[in-house]
PDB file of C-alpha atoms in Angstrom:
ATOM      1  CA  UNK C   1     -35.750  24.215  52.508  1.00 39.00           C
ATOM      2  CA  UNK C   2     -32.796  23.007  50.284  1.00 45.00           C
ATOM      3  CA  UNK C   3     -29.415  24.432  51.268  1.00 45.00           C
ATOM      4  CA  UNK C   4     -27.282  24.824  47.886  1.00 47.00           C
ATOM      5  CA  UNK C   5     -23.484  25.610  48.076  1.00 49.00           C
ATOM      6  CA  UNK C   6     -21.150  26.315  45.136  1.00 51.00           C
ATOM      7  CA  UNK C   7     -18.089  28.201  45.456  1.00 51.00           C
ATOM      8  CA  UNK C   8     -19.592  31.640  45.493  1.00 51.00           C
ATOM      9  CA  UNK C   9     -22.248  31.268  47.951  1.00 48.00           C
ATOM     10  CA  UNK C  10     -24.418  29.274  49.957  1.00 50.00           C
ATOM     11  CA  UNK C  11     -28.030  30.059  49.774  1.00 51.00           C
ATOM     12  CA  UNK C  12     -31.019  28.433  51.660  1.00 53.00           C
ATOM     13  CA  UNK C  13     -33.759  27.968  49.080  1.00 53.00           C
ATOM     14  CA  UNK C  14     -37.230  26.387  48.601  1.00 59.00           C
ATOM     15  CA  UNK C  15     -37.929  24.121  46.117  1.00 79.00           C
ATOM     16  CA  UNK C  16     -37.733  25.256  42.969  1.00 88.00           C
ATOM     17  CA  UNK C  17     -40.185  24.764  39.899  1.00 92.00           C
ATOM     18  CA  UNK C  18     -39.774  21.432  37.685  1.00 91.00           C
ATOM     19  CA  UNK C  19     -39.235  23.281  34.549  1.00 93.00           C
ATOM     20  CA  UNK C  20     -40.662  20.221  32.380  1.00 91.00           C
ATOM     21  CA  UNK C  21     -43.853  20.416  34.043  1.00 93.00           C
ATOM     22  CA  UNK C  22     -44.529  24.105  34.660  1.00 93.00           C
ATOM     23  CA  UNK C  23     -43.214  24.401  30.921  1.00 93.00           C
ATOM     24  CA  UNK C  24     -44.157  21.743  28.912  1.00 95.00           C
ATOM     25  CA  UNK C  25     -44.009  23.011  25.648  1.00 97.00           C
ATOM     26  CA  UNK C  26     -40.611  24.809  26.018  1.00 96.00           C
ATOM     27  CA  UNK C  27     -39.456  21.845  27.402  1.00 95.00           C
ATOM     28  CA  UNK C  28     -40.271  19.394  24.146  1.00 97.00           C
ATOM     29  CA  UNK C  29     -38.603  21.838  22.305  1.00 97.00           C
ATOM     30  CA  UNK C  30     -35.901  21.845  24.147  1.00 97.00           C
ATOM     31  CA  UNK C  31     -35.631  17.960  23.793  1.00 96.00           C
ATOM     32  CA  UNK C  32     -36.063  18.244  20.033  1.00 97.00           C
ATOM     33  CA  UNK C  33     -33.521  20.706  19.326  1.00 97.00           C
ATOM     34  CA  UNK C  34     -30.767  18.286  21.442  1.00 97.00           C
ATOM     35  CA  UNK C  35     -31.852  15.559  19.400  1.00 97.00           C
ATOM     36  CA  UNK C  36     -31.436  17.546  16.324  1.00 98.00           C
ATOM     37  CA  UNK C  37     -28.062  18.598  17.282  1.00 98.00           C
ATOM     38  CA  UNK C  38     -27.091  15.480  18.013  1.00 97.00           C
ATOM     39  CA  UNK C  39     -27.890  13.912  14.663  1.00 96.00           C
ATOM     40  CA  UNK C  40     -25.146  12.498  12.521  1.00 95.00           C
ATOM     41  CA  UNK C  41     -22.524  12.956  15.382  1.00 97.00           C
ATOM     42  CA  UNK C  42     -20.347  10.620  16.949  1.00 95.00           C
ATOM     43  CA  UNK C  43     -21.750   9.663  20.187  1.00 95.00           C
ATOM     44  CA  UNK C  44     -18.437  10.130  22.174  1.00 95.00           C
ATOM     45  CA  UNK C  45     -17.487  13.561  20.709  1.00 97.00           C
ATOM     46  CA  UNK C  46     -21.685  14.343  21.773  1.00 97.00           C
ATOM     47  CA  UNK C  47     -20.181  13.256  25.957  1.00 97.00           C
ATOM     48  CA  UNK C  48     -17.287  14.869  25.740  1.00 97.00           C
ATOM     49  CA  UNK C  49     -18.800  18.693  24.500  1.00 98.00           C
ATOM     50  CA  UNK C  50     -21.608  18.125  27.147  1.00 98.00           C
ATOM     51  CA  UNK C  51     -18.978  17.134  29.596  1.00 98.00           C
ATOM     52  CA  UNK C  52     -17.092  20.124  28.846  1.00 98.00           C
ATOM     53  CA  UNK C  53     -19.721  22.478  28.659  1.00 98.00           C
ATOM     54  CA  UNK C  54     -20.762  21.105  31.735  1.00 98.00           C
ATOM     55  CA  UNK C  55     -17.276  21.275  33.936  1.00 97.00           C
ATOM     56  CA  UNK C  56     -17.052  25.506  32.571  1.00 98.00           C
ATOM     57  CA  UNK C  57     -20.790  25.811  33.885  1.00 97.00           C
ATOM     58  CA  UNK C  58     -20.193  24.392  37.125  1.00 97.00           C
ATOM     59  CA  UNK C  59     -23.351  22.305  36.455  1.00 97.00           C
ATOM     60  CA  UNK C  60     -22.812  19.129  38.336  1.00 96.00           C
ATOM     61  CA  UNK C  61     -26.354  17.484  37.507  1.00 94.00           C
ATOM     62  CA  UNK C  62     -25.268  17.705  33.768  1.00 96.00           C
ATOM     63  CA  UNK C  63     -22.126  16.703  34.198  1.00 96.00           C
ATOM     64  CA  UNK C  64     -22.663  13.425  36.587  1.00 95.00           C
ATOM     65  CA  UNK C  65     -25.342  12.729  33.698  1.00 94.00           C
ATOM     66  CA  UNK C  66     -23.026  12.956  31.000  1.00 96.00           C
ATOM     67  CA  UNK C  67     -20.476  11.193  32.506  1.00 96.00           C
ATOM     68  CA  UNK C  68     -22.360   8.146  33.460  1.00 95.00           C
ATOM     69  CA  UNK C  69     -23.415   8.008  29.762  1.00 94.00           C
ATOM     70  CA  UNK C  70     -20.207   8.186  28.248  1.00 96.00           C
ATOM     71  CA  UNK C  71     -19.490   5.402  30.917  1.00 96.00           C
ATOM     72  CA  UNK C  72     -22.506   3.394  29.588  1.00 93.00           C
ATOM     73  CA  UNK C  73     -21.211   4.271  25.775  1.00 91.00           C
ATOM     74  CA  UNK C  74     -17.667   2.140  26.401  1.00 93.00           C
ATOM     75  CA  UNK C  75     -15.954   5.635  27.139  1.00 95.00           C
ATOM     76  CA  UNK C  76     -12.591   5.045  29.617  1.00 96.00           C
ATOM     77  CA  UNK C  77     -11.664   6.768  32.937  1.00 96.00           C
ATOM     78  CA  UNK C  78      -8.613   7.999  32.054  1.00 95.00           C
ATOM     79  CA  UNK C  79     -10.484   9.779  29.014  1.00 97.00           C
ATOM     80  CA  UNK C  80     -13.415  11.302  31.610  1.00 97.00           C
ATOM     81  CA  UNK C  81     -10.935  12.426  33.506  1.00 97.00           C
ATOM     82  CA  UNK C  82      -8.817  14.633  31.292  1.00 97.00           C
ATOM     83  CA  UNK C  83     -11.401  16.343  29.819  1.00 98.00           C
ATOM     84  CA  UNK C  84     -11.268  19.245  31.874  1.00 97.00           C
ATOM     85  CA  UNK C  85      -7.515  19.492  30.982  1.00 97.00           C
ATOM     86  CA  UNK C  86      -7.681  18.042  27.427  1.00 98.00           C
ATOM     87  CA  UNK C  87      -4.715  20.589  26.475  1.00 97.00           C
ATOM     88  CA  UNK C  88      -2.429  19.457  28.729  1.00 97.00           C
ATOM     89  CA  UNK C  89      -3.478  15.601  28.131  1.00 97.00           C
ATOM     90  CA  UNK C  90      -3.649  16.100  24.165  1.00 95.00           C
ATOM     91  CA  UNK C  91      -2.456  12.431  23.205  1.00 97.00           C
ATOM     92  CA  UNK C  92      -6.166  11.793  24.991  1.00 97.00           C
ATOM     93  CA  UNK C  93      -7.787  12.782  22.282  1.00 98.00           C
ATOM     94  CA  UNK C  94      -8.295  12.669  18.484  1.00 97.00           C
ATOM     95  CA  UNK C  95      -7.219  16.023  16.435  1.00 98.00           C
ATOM     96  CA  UNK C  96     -11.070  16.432  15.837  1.00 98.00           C
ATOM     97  CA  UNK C  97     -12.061  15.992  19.103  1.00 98.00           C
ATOM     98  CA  UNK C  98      -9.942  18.864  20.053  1.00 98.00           C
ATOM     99  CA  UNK C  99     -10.990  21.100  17.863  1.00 98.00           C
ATOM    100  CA  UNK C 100     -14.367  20.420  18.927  1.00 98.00           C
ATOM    101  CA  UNK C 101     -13.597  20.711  22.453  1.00 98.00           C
ATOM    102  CA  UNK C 102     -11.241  24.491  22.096  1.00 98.00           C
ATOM    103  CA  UNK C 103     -14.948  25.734  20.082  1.00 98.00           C
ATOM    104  CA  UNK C 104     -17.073  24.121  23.158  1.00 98.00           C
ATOM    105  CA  UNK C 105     -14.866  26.481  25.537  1.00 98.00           C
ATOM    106  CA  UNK C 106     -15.216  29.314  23.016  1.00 98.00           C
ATOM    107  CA  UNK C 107     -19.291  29.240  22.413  1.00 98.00           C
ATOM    108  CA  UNK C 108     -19.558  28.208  26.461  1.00 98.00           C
ATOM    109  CA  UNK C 109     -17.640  31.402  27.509  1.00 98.00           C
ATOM    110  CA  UNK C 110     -18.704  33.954  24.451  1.00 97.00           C
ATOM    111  CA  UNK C 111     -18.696  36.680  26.264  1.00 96.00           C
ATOM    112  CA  UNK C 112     -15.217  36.877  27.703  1.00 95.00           C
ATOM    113  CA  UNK C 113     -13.853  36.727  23.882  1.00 92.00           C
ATOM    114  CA  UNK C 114     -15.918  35.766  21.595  1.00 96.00           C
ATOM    115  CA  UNK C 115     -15.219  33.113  19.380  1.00 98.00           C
ATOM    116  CA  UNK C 116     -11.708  33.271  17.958  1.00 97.00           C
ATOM    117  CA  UNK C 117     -11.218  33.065  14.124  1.00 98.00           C
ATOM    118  CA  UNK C 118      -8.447  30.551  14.841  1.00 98.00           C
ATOM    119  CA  UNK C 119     -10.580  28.166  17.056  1.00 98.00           C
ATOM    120  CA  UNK C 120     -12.933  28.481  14.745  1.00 98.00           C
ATOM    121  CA  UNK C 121     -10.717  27.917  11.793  1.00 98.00           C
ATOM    122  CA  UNK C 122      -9.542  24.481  13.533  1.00 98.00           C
ATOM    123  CA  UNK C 123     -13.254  23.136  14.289  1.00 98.00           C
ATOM    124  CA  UNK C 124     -14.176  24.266  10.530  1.00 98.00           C
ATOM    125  CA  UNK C 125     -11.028  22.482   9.255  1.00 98.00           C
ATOM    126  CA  UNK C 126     -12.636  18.598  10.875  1.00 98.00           C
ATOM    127  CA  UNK C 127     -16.141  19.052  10.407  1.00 98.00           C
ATOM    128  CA  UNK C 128     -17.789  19.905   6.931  1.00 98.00           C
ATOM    129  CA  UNK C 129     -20.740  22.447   7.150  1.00 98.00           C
ATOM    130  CA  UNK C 130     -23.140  20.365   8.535  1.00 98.00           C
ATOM    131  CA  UNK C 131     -21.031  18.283  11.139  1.00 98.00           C
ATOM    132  CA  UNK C 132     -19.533  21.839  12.560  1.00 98.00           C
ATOM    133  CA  UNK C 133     -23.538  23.176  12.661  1.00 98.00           C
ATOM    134  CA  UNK C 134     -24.688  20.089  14.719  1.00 98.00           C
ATOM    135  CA  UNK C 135     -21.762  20.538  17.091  1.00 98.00           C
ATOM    136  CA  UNK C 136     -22.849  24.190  17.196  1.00 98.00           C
ATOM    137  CA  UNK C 137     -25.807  23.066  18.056  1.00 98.00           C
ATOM    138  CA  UNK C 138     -25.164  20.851  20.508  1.00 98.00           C
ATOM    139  CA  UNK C 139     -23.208  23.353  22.344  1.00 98.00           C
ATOM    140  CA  UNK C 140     -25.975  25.552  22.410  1.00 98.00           C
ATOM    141  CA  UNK C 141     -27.956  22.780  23.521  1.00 98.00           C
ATOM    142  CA  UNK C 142     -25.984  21.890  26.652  1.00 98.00           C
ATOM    143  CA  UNK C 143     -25.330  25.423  27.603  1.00 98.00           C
ATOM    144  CA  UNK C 144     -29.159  25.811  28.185  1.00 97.00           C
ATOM    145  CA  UNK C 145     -29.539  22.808  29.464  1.00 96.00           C
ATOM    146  CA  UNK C 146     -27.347  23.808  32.279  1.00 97.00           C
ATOM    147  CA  UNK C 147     -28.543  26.799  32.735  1.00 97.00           C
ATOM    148  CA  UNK C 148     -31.808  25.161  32.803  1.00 95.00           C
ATOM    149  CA  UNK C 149     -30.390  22.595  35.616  1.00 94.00           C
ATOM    150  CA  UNK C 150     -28.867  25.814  37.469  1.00 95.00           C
ATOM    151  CA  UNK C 151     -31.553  27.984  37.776  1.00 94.00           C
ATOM    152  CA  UNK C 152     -34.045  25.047  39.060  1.00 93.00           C
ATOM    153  CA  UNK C 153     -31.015  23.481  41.076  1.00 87.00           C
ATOM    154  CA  UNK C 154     -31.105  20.555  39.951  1.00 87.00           C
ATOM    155  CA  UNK C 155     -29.469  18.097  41.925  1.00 82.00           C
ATOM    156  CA  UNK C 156     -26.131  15.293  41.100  1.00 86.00           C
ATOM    157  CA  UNK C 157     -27.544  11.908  40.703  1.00 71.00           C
ATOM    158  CA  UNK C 158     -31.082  12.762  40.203  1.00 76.00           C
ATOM    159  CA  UNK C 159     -31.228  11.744  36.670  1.00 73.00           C
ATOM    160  CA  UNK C 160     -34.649  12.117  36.123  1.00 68.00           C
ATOM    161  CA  UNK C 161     -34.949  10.997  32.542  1.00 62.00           C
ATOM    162  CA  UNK C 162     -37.864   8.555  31.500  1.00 49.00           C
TER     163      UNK C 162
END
């Protein structure tokens, strides 16, 4: 039995599947797509969407994996650190990085408004047409992979990538 705790419940459950392995195929995919979506970006903007994504999903595995590879990327504390409050710390980041981090929040949490022509607006006004569709993609990307990391609870620090 593993006992998991978040700030809703605590549950006592068995071990869960290892999604790569009971779903090999889906999995692959899965890895292609985030490569795809990654393509052509900047590798710091790719941290700091996962790292947002990651902090709104309450996924801890994804976001202790992100974090150590912005670390390993040349990416500073103080930066890590105010990305969950990148508003209020806006001389953090670049103009573009904001406006990709306002459409992570947006995409991440679609259903409690959709995705505001204005946020929009601001990503579309950085990226041309195929930056702003890899960063679209990559924030799809992330939000599955958490979800993916949730639903098998995955745990912090168990990196398990090969």
């Amino acid at each position: 039995m593993v006992m998991t705790t978040n700030a809703h419940t605590t549950n006592t459950v068995s071990a869960r599947l290892d999604f790569a392995k009971s779903a090999p195929k889906v999995f692959r995919s899965l890895v292609g797509f985030d490569a795809a979506a990654r393509d052509g970006l900047d590798p710091a903007l790719v941290e700091l969407i996962q790292i947002r994504a990651s902090h709104l999903n309450h996924c801890a595995y994804c976001l202790h994996m992100h974090t150590n590879d912005a670390r390993k990327a040349g990416e500073s504390e103080d930066r890590l650190h105010m990305v969950p409050v990148w508003r209020e710390a806006r001389h953090f980041f670049t103009e573009k990085e904001r406006a990709a981090l306002a459409l992570t929040e947006a995409v991440t949490r679609v259903a409690d408004a959709g995705v505001p022509d204005d946020v929009y607006a601001e990503a579309a006004a950085h990226f041309d047409d195929q930056e702003l569709a890899h960063v679209l993609a990559l924030i799809l990307t992330i939000n599955t992979w958490n979800r993916v990391a949730l639903a098998t609870a995955k745990m912090a620090g168990t990196d398990e990538r090969r």
